[in-house]
CSV table of C-alpha atoms in Angstrom, one decimal:
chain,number,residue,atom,x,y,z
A,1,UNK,CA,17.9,-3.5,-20.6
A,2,UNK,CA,16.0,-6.8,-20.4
A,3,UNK,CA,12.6,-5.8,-19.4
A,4,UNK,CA,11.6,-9.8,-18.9
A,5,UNK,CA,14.3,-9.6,-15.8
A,6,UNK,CA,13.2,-5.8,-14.6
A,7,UNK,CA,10.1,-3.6,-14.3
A,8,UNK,CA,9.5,-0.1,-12.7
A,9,UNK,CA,6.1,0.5,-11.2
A,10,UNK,CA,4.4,3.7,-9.6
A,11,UNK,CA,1.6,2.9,-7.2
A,12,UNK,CA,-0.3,4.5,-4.9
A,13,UNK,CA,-1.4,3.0,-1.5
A,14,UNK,CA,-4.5,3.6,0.8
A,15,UNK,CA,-4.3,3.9,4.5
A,16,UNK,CA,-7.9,3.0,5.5
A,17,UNK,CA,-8.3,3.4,9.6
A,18,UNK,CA,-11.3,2.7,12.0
A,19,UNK,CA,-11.0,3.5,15.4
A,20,UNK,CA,-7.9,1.3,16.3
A,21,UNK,CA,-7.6,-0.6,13.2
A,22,UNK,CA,-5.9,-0.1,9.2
A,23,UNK,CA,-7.4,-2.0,6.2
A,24,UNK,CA,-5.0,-4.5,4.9
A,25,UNK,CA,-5.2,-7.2,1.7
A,26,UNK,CA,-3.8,-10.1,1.3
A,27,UNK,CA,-3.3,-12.1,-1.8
A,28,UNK,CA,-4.8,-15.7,-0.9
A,29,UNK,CA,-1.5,-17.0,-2.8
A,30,UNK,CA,0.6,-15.4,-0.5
A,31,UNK,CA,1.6,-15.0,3.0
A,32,UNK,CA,1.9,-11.5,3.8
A,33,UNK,CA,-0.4,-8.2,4.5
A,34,UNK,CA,-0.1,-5.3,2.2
A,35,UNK,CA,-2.3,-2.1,1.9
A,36,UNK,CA,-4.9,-1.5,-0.7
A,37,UNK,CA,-4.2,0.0,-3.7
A,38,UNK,CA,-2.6,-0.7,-7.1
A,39,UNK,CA,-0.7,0.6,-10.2
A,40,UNK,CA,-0.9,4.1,-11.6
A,41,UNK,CA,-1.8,3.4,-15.2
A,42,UNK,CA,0.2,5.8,-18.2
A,43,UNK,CA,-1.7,8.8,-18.4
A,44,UNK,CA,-3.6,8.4,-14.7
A,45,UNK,CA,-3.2,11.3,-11.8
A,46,UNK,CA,-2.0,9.8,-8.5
A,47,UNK,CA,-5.4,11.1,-7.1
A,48,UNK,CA,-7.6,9.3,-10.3
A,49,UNK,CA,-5.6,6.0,-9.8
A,50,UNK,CA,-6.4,6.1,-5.9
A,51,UNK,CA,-9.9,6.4,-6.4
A,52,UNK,CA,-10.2,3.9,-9.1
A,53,UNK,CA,-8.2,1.2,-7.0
A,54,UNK,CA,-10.6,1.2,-4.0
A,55,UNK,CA,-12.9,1.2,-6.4
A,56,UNK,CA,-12.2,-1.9,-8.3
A,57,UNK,CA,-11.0,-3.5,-5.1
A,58,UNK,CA,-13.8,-2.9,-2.4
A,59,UNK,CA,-16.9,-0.8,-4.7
A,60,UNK,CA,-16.7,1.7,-1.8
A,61,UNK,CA,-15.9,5.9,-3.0
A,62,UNK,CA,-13.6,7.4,-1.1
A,63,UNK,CA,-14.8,10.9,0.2
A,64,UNK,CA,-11.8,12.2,1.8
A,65,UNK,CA,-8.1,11.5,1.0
A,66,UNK,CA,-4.7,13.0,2.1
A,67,UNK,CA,-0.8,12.1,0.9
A,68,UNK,CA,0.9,11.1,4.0
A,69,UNK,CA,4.3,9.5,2.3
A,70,UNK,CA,6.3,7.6,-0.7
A,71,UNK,CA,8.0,4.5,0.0
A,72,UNK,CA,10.3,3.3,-2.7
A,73,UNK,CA,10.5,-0.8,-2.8
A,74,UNK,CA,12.7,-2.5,-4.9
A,75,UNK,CA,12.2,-6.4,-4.3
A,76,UNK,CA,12.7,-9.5,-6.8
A,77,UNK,CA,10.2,-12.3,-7.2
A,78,UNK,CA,10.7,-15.6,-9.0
A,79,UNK,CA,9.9,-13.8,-12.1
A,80,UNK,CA,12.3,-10.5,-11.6
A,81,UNK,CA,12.9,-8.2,-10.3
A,82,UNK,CA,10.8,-4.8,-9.5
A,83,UNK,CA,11.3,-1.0,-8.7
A,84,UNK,CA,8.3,0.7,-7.3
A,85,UNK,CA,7.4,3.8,-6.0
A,86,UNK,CA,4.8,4.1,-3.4
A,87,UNK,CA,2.5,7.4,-2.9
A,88,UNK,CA,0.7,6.5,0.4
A,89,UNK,CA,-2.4,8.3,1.2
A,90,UNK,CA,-4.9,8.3,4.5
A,91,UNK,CA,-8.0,7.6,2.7
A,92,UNK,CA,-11.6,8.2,4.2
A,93,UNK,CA,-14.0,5.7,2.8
A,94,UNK,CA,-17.8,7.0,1.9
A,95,UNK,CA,-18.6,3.6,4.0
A,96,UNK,CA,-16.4,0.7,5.4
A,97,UNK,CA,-16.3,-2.6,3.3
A,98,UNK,CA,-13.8,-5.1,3.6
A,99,UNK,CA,-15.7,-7.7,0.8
A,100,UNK,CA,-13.3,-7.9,-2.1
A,101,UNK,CA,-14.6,-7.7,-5.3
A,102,UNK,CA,-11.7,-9.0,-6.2
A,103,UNK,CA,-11.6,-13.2,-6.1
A,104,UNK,CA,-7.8,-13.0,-5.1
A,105,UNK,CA,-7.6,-10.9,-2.9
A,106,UNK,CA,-9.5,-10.7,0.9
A,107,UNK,CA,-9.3,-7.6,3.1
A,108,UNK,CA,-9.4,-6.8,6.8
A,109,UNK,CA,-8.5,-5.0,9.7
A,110,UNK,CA,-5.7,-5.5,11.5
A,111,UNK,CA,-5.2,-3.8,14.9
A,112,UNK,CA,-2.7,-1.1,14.8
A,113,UNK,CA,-1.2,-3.2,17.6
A,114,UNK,CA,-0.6,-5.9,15.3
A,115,UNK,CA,1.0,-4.7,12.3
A,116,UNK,CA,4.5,-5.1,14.2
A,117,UNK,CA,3.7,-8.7,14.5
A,118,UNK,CA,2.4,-9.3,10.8
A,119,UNK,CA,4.4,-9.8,8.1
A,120,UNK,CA,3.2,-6.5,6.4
A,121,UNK,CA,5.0,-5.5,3.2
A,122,UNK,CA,7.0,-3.4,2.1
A,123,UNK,CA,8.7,-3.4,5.7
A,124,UNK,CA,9.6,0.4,5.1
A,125,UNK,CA,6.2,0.9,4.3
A,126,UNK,CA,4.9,-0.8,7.8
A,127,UNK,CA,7.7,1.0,10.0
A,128,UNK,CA,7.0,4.8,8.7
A,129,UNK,CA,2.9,3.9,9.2
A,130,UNK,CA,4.0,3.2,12.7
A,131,UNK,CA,5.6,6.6,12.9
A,132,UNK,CA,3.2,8.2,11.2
A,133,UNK,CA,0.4,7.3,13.1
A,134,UNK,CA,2.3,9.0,16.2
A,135,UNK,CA,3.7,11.7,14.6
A,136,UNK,CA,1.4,12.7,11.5
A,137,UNK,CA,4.5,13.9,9.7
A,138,UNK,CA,5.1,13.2,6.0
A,139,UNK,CA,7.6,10.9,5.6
A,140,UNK,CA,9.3,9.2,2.9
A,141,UNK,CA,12.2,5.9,2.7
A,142,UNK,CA,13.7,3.7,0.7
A,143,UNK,CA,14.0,-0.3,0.9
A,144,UNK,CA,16.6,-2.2,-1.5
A,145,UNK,CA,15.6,-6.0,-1.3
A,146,UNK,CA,13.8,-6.2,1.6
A,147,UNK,CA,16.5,-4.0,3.6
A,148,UNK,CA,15.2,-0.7,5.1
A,149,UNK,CA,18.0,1.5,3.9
A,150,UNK,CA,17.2,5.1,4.6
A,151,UNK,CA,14.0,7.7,4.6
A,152,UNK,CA,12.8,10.8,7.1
């Protein structure tokens, strides 16, 4: 395997809301939405990496937190390609922040109206949120290369 061509991430992803609204980053590099969050390092619980990821991103604690889906993304960039698996949970902040403490990154809230109309990635990601938020049922998909292939 040529791991300069391929790499496998797991991440986990935090689903911020406040009253009609979800937290959402963007890279300032980059011209899509994603949610906050990051990579689970070797070693890390899903729970531990959550909680360190808000941290480092927004220096807010979360208080409350619930897993609400996986989304798995694989997706190629200039650089190679990637194969990650998402563990998405609602998060409940101690406070609501949206400074970054992060120089590349800047967060906000996006009306839940809007996130059909932003580019919001992954897509699978964006389209079981929508469901969820209806629903409240865990879900989980897959999207191979930015085509939403299958998921409950």
């Amino acid at each position: 395997m040529n791991l300069t061509e391929k790499k496998f991430e797991i991440c986990v992803r935090a689903i911020i809301l406040n009253k009609n609204k979800v937290l959402v980053c963007k890279n300032l590099k980059k011209d899509y939405y994603f949610f906050p969050g990051g990579h689970v390092e070797f070693g890390e619980n899903a729970k531990a990496a959550l909680f360190r990821e808000i941290k480092e991103e927004l220096g807010i604690s979360i208080k409350k937190y619930k897993f609400i889906g996986f989304v798995e993304n694989i997706f190629k960039e200039r650089w190679g390609k990637h194969h990650e698996f998402n563990l998405i949970f609602e998060a409940v902040p101690a406070r609501i922040n949206t400074k970054s403490r992060e120089g590349h990154l800047l967060f906000s809230f996006l009306d839940i109206g809007q996130l059909s109309r932003n580019k919001v990635l992954p897509v699978a990601l964006k389209k079981f949120l929508l469901k969820w938020l209806n629903d409240k049922k865990v879900f989980w998909g897959s999207q191979i290369f930015n085509k939403y292939t299958h998921g409950f």
